Amino acid sequence: MSMHIGRTCRLMFLVFLLSYQSFAALSAKQPTADSSVGSFKQVSNAEELKAAIVSAKPGDTIAMRDGTWKDINIVLSAAGTASAPVTLRAQTPGKVILTGGSTLTYTAPYVNVEGLLFRDGALTSGSVVTFKSDHGKLLSSAIINYNPPDPLTKYYWVFFEGSDNLVERCSFKEKTNMQPLIGNGIQGARRNAVVRNHISDMGSSHGRNGMEMFRIWGYGGSEELGDDGAYFTVAENLLERADGEGMEIISLKSNRNRVLNNTIRDTIGGITNRSGNFNTIAGNVILCGGRRGAYGMRTTGQQQRIYDNYISNCEYGIMLMSGEYIDRDLTGKYEPIKREGTPLGRVPRYGWVKQIEVARNTLVDNSGPDITVGGNYKSGWPGAQRVLLPEDNLIANNLIIKTKGSTVLETTVQDSQAPLDGFSFKPNRFASNVVFGGEAVIPEGFTRAGADKMPPAPQVKPLTVADVGPEWMRK
């Protein structure tokens, strides 16, 4: 009997010990009073919101009460930390409506904003959302029809002046005023990202320059070749009927940016390496829908990487443009673009295209050339000196399908008359490109297959509304 009781006691002690150890381990994982996620405060008017922001600590959450907030300028001046950001959110996503001249400005790092709706308002200048600090996030929010009475009034909807900021799963609709939708500052703005957003139904500038969806300024905009850059990322966004200026949809004007896995539908213009170098444009799906003025992409500059894109039913596919010679005046009639701080005091209208890789792209039933080498040669001559033909570029492993015929490759022939007879250019390389259909004498490096060898339709999965933007808008 006593032996049985002893075993029972030992067993009970063992269970207690194991339970205590498990509880101690679990307790060690729970946040203590010193590592709490912060306080929660709900605010109902501008005064309460300002006071809550001023007093906010890392980890705090401020909720704006549902309703219409007019002419409120939110300045996010309280800093969070990487592990405990300050959060400003709507009480109910999409139910906090900012209108009138309302704006949102980040002036402190590590601040997240979620679920706000800017709708039917207007500014006179500046930007609706401005990132003046670092590590801020705008999440699951929307700006719709935030337009001035005069469409020539210029302001951005989103502008980055700081670094390492993110705009994710937002919606931007019905912008009609001049200035790009999203812009990156020339100085001090690096590694910003715009990811998984829906951009749709934008108005037209009617041919006026400066109404792109993206204008990414930064180091490299004057064709610098150093190690710096904007390092901007435009990824997994859906753009539909986002015409803007009708020429440049995404305009890169800096070095070392990435344009990845976006879908562009029924939009006039194209993706453009306007200036800058070392950029990557990959995995994008461009479905022009046969719209006049819609094209795939144009590129200038050096060492760009263009691969794995799908371009269909556009006016043309991929254009390597002619660069501008700025070393000296060739005719006495040259009108350079002057810019202080550059080696020659001037910059080219378009950079010289060299050492670019155009690889593994699929181009289907584009009405014009699928690949153009030396586009806009001598355009504006002699006031503009665009006489530098692309050289030492690699065009390889691209698939071109032309069920309706027309030109596959268009190359520019150099003007051999003085003063251009002294220019010479390294050859470009073409390798393992496959063409089905089309009309043109194609160079070495292209293989033409007959219609009887037409491949099955390439597998492509464009983004849909279900993949991007705020979930509350889909509901």
XYZ file of C-alpha atoms in Angstrom:
475
model
C 0.000 0.000 0.000
C 2.684 2.486 0.994
C 4.689 1.495 -2.091
C 1.631 2.250 -4.304
C 1.127 5.652 -2.638
C 4.809 6.477 -3.160
C 4.611 5.731 -6.886
C 1.456 7.852 -7.112
C 3.123 10.790 -5.404
C 6.155 10.572 -7.635
C 3.866 10.471 -10.694
C 1.890 13.495 -9.503
C 5.115 15.400 -8.866
C 6.368 14.552 -12.365
C 3.124 15.793 -13.939
C 3.325 18.974 -11.872
C 6.957 19.532 -12.906
C 6.210 19.049 -16.595
C 3.177 21.323 -16.382
C 5.178 23.995 -14.626
C 7.963 23.809 -17.230
C 5.431 24.067 -20.063
C 3.746 27.035 -18.402
C 7.093 28.725 -17.805
C 8.085 28.231 -21.439
C 4.743 29.566 -22.648
C 4.940 32.542 -20.328
C 8.385 33.381 -21.624
C 6.912 33.787 -25.110
C 4.130 36.147 -24.057
C 4.669 39.903 -24.195
C 5.310 41.512 -20.866
C 4.190 44.955 -19.780
C 7.437 46.362 -21.192
C 6.932 44.812 -24.655
C 3.247 45.521 -25.185
C 1.960 46.339 -28.652
C 0.898 49.794 -27.505
C -2.340 51.579 -26.744
C -5.489 51.961 -28.863
C -7.339 55.253 -29.253
C -10.365 56.138 -31.371
C -10.798 59.751 -32.491
C -13.817 61.623 -33.838
C -12.534 64.994 -35.082
C -9.440 66.853 -36.246
C -8.480 68.117 -32.786
C -8.626 64.658 -31.219
C -6.659 63.203 -34.144
C -3.903 65.791 -33.883
C -3.586 65.266 -30.138
C -3.480 61.486 -30.541
C -0.732 61.709 -33.168
C 1.392 64.100 -31.104
C 1.223 61.811 -28.062
C 1.563 58.490 -29.928
C 4.306 56.072 -28.921
C 5.766 53.102 -30.822
C 3.167 50.379 -31.163
C 0.168 52.685 -30.678
C -2.893 52.482 -32.933
C -5.160 55.419 -33.722
C -8.533 54.715 -35.325
C -10.451 57.425 -37.166
C -14.198 57.150 -36.622
C -16.272 56.305 -39.705
C -17.703 59.279 -41.546
C -16.676 62.188 -43.788
C -13.634 64.218 -42.793
C -13.345 67.445 -44.810
C -10.318 69.720 -45.276
C -8.174 67.830 -42.792
C -4.394 67.890 -43.160
C -3.008 64.843 -41.377
C 0.662 65.200 -40.413
C 2.120 61.950 -39.091
C 4.785 63.335 -36.782
C 5.063 60.556 -34.167
C 7.728 57.963 -34.908
C 7.383 54.245 -34.471
C 10.059 51.584 -34.689
C 10.676 48.691 -37.066
C 9.100 46.222 -34.635
C 6.429 48.590 -33.262
C 5.213 51.082 -35.865
C 2.620 53.719 -35.124
C -0.607 52.846 -36.982
C -3.336 55.173 -38.185
C -6.351 53.342 -39.579
C -10.016 53.683 -40.393
C -12.522 52.394 -37.877
C -13.958 50.441 -40.807
C -11.800 50.164 -43.972
C -13.241 52.411 -46.669
C -15.704 54.141 -44.349
C -13.433 57.030 -43.379
C -13.855 59.435 -46.309
C -11.440 62.330 -46.680
C -12.606 65.072 -48.991
C -12.252 68.787 -49.708
C -8.568 69.695 -49.541
C -7.565 66.846 -47.217
C -3.981 65.578 -47.364
C -1.770 63.008 -45.650
C 1.908 63.713 -44.905
C 4.469 61.371 -43.312
C 7.111 63.323 -41.374
C 8.297 60.587 -38.974
C 9.572 57.073 -39.694
C 7.808 53.737 -39.180
C 4.217 54.889 -39.508
C 1.521 52.762 -41.186
C -1.778 54.054 -42.559
C -4.588 51.648 -43.438
C -8.082 51.744 -44.918
C -8.544 55.442 -45.753
C -10.573 56.707 -48.724
C -9.778 60.062 -50.365
C -12.735 60.859 -52.612
C -14.151 63.791 -54.587
C -11.674 66.325 -53.231
C -9.153 68.674 -54.841
C -5.890 70.487 -54.110
C -4.210 73.487 -55.680
C -0.620 72.153 -55.493
C 1.657 69.637 -53.743
C 0.382 66.074 -53.397
C -2.460 64.237 -51.726
C -0.093 61.813 -49.974
C 3.514 62.832 -49.312
C 6.255 60.659 -47.812
C 8.758 63.095 -46.283
C 10.252 60.470 -43.964
C 11.403 56.857 -44.177
C 9.842 53.411 -43.626
C 6.254 54.564 -43.955
C 3.416 52.472 -45.396
C 0.140 53.325 -47.113
C -1.954 50.155 -47.116
C -5.406 49.157 -48.406
C -6.422 52.753 -49.088
C -7.833 54.569 -52.115
C -7.819 57.909 -53.913
C -10.756 58.441 -56.295
C -11.655 61.511 -58.356
C -9.444 63.917 -56.396
C -9.345 66.508 -59.171
C -9.294 70.314 -59.394
C -11.815 72.237 -61.532
C -9.010 73.162 -63.962
C -7.229 70.019 -65.255
C -4.077 72.092 -65.896
C -3.614 72.479 -62.121
C -0.599 70.356 -61.261
C -0.210 68.050 -58.275
C 0.704 64.455 -57.578
C -1.553 62.007 -55.845
C 1.431 60.261 -54.197
C 4.948 61.669 -53.927
C 8.056 60.185 -52.283
C 10.687 62.448 -50.766
C 11.992 59.901 -48.222
C 13.288 56.353 -48.574
C 12.166 52.763 -47.926
C 8.462 53.594 -48.085
C 5.727 51.319 -49.413
C 2.329 51.773 -51.090
C 0.589 48.407 -51.199
C -2.888 47.138 -52.175
C -4.331 50.581 -52.811
C -6.652 51.829 -55.553
C -6.240 54.953 -57.672
C -9.084 55.908 -60.011
C -10.289 58.755 -62.205
C -7.381 61.187 -62.051
C -7.783 63.965 -64.639
C -5.324 66.712 -63.640
C -1.782 67.336 -64.813
C 1.286 65.954 -63.012
C 2.024 62.251 -62.609
C -0.067 60.009 -60.391
C 3.014 58.785 -58.482
C 6.403 60.492 -58.345
C 9.825 59.946 -56.800
C 11.982 62.895 -55.765
C 15.267 63.771 -57.437
C 17.213 63.916 -54.177
C 17.030 61.713 -51.090
C 14.335 59.271 -52.253
C 15.549 55.684 -52.579
C 14.212 52.119 -52.338
C 10.541 53.099 -52.377
C 8.022 50.568 -53.671
C 4.527 50.525 -55.164
C 3.148 46.988 -55.088
C -0.161 45.198 -55.882
C -2.209 48.330 -56.558
C -5.101 48.912 -58.965
C -4.752 51.974 -61.226
C -7.714 52.535 -63.527
C -9.842 54.872 -65.625
C -7.464 57.792 -65.760
C -8.238 60.850 -67.853
C -6.227 62.102 -70.815
C -3.842 65.073 -70.926
C -4.745 65.465 -74.609
C -1.127 65.279 -75.678
C 0.410 67.424 -72.953
C 3.628 66.086 -71.470
C 3.844 65.295 -67.742
C 0.869 63.162 -66.755
C 2.477 59.731 -66.461
C 1.210 57.155 -63.994
C 4.761 56.851 -62.612
C 7.646 59.320 -62.928
C 10.709 57.987 -61.128
C 13.317 60.675 -60.769
C 16.656 60.186 -59.025
C 20.367 59.698 -59.590
C 20.935 58.757 -63.232
C 18.476 61.248 -64.645
C 21.409 63.087 -66.231
C 22.854 59.759 -67.475
C 25.297 59.347 -64.581
C 26.886 55.889 -64.473
C 27.893 55.715 -60.800
C 26.744 53.212 -58.192
C 23.799 55.242 -56.910
C 20.211 55.183 -58.152
C 16.573 55.544 -57.118
C 16.214 51.771 -56.557
C 12.442 52.149 -57.021
C 10.215 49.074 -57.382
C 6.966 48.984 -59.377
C 5.650 45.431 -59.011
C 2.479 43.390 -59.465
C 0.227 46.356 -60.197
C -2.796 46.247 -62.511
C -3.225 49.269 -64.779
C -6.417 49.490 -66.825
C -7.393 52.355 -69.128
C -4.705 54.465 -67.441
C -3.925 56.780 -70.357
C -2.618 59.945 -68.690
C -0.318 61.710 -71.137
C -0.690 58.937 -73.712
C 3.050 58.388 -74.261
C 4.772 57.224 -71.058
C 2.837 55.101 -68.568
C 5.785 54.170 -66.369
C 8.628 56.624 -66.938
C 12.038 55.756 -65.487
C 14.352 58.758 -65.179
C 16.983 57.333 -62.840
C 19.240 54.322 -62.302
C 18.681 50.846 -60.881
C 14.909 50.577 -60.776
C 12.750 47.480 -61.185
C 9.458 47.180 -63.072
C 8.280 43.626 -62.385
C 5.213 41.486 -63.118
C 2.750 44.311 -63.766
C -0.267 43.983 -66.058
C -1.203 46.882 -68.337
C -4.510 46.678 -70.235
C -6.049 48.930 -72.889
C -3.793 51.864 -72.021
C -2.284 54.377 -74.435
C 1.492 54.705 -74.099
C 3.978 52.181 -72.763
C 6.778 51.455 -70.300
C 9.670 53.841 -70.966
C 13.310 53.939 -69.886
C 13.287 57.698 -70.527
C 16.688 58.290 -68.941
C 18.905 56.438 -66.507
C 20.731 53.125 -66.679
C 20.928 49.632 -65.130
C 17.125 49.258 -64.932
C 15.246 45.938 -65.064
C 11.871 45.495 -66.788
C 10.737 41.903 -66.448
C 7.672 39.681 -66.316
C 5.189 42.361 -67.354
C 2.039 41.610 -69.362
C 1.072 44.400 -71.766
C -2.267 43.876 -73.524
C -2.851 46.907 -75.746
C -6.162 45.663 -77.146
C -5.400 47.225 -80.524
C -5.772 50.783 -79.177
C -4.123 53.416 -81.306
C -1.078 54.846 -79.524
C -0.632 51.856 -77.205
C 2.795 50.209 -77.382
C 4.994 47.871 -75.385
C 8.125 49.703 -74.323
C 10.816 52.161 -75.388
C 14.300 52.248 -73.954
C 17.346 54.476 -73.876
C 20.523 54.289 -71.787
C 22.984 51.562 -70.913
C 22.876 48.060 -69.458
C 19.107 47.829 -69.125
C 17.616 44.326 -68.752
C 14.345 43.591 -70.567
C 13.200 40.003 -70.261
C 10.232 37.641 -69.872
C 7.661 40.269 -70.879
C 4.489 39.483 -72.862
C 3.382 42.172 -75.338
C 0.256 41.728 -77.435
C -1.839 43.699 -79.949
C 0.191 46.891 -79.626
C 1.297 49.410 -82.249
C 4.826 48.111 -81.746
C 6.654 45.895 -79.302
C 10.105 46.941 -78.018
C 11.974 49.971 -79.379
C 15.667 50.677 -78.800
C 15.864 54.399 -79.454
C 18.526 56.545 -81.076
C 20.649 58.503 -78.628
C 21.710 62.131 -78.786
C 25.291 63.181 -79.468
C 26.172 66.073 -77.125
C 29.970 66.293 -77.314
C 29.907 69.143 -79.859
C 27.672 71.031 -82.249
C 27.689 69.194 -85.580
C 25.964 71.828 -87.716
C 25.977 75.161 -85.896
C 22.248 74.717 -85.276
C 22.313 72.409 -82.263
C 19.994 73.402 -79.393
C 21.158 71.362 -76.378
C 19.275 70.766 -73.149
C 21.352 72.700 -70.632
C 21.728 71.436 -67.087
C 24.033 72.816 -64.412
C 26.262 70.391 -62.554
C 26.816 68.029 -65.474
C 30.278 67.558 -67.061
C 29.408 69.443 -70.264
C 26.656 71.615 -68.839
C 24.115 69.784 -70.994
C 22.377 66.413 -71.154
C 21.091 64.284 -74.024
C 17.416 64.271 -74.893
C 17.753 60.479 -75.054
C 20.726 58.463 -73.810
C 22.833 56.267 -76.052
C 21.561 52.673 -76.069
C 24.452 50.307 -75.316
C 24.867 46.829 -73.818
C 21.161 46.217 -73.286
C 19.760 42.678 -73.060
C 16.359 41.980 -74.641
C 15.697 38.313 -73.926
C 12.930 35.708 -73.607
C 10.135 38.149 -74.438
C 6.954 37.007 -76.186
C 5.434 39.370 -78.749
C 2.077 38.455 -80.275
C 0.233 40.106 -83.171
C 1.573 43.605 -82.771
C 0.553 45.687 -85.770
C 3.956 47.319 -86.253
C 7.527 46.089 -85.721
C 8.034 43.795 -82.766
C 11.615 44.981 -82.334
C 12.914 48.344 -83.531
C 16.620 49.173 -83.409
C 17.386 52.878 -83.796
C 13.932 54.373 -83.386
C 13.465 58.113 -84.033
C 16.845 58.458 -85.733
C 17.581 62.148 -86.543
C 14.259 63.217 -85.014
C 14.367 66.997 -84.602
C 17.612 67.294 -86.600
C 19.659 69.513 -86.538
C 18.327 71.235 -83.408
C 18.452 67.821 -81.767
C 21.400 65.529 -82.562
C 19.788 62.092 -82.184
C 22.289 60.286 -84.389
C 23.786 57.641 -82.067
C 22.518 54.237 -83.171
C 22.177 51.418 -80.616
C 25.355 49.368 -80.367
C 26.602 46.191 -78.686
C 23.134 45.103 -77.546
C 21.953 41.489 -77.245
C 18.534 40.444 -78.593
C 18.101 36.752 -77.883
C 15.599 33.946 -77.312
C 12.549 36.063 -78.076
C 9.360 34.512 -79.479
C 7.477 36.529 -82.100
C 4.075 35.460 -83.425
C 2.536 37.247 -86.406
C -0.697 35.604 -87.474
C -1.598 38.812 -89.366
C 1.741 39.348 -91.077
C 3.604 42.709 -90.966
C 7.139 43.670 -89.937
C 9.077 41.711 -87.319
C 12.337 43.676 -87.096
C 13.011 47.259 -88.136
C 16.569 48.562 -88.145
C 17.722 52.087 -88.960
C 20.330 52.674 -91.660
C 22.956 55.228 -90.719
C 23.098 58.477 -92.684
C 26.416 58.336 -94.504
C 26.508 62.009 -95.510
C 28.632 64.627 -93.728
C 28.730 65.435 -90.853
C 27.497 61.954 -89.883
C 29.840 59.943 -92.107
C 32.489 59.863 -89.383
C 30.329 57.887 -86.931
C 30.708 54.127 -86.609
C 28.930 51.734 -84.281
C 29.565 48.268 -82.919
C 27.155 45.647 -84.263
C 24.242 44.360 -82.222
C 23.895 40.637 -81.610
C 20.836 38.548 -82.459
C 20.632 34.956 -81.276
C 18.020 32.168 -81.149
C 14.984 34.351 -81.847
C 12.026 32.454 -83.293
C 9.463 34.033 -85.629
C 6.149 32.567 -86.707
C 4.683 34.482 -89.650
C 5.483 38.110 -90.377
C 7.065 39.885 -93.297
C 10.648 41.114 -93.373
C 14.113 40.045 -94.310
C 15.381 38.944 -90.958
C 19.057 38.893 -90.019
C 21.202 36.133 -88.695
C 20.043 35.192 -85.228
C 16.368 34.834 -86.211
C 14.681 31.598 -87.301
C 11.465 31.791 -89.255
C 9.067 28.878 -88.836
C 6.159 28.178 -91.138
C 2.512 28.529 -90.199
C 2.272 24.747 -89.970
C 4.698 24.935 -87.051
C 2.785 27.592 -85.135
C 3.210 26.968 -81.400
C 0.250 26.749 -79.043
C -0.848 30.038 -77.527
C 1.752 31.089 -74.934
C 0.649 30.631 -71.346
C 0.219 34.008 -69.710
C -1.634 34.922 -66.543
C -2.451 38.623 -66.382
C -3.405 40.129 -63.054
C -7.086 40.719 -62.322
C -8.955 42.959 -59.895
C -9.057 40.026 -57.471
C -5.241 40.130 -57.237
C -4.749 43.790 -56.372
C -6.120 46.738 -54.453
C -7.989 46.920 -51.151
C -10.108 43.940 -50.222
C -12.845 46.263 -48.914
C -13.357 47.694 -52.411
C -13.952 44.248 -53.876
C -16.614 43.605 -51.238
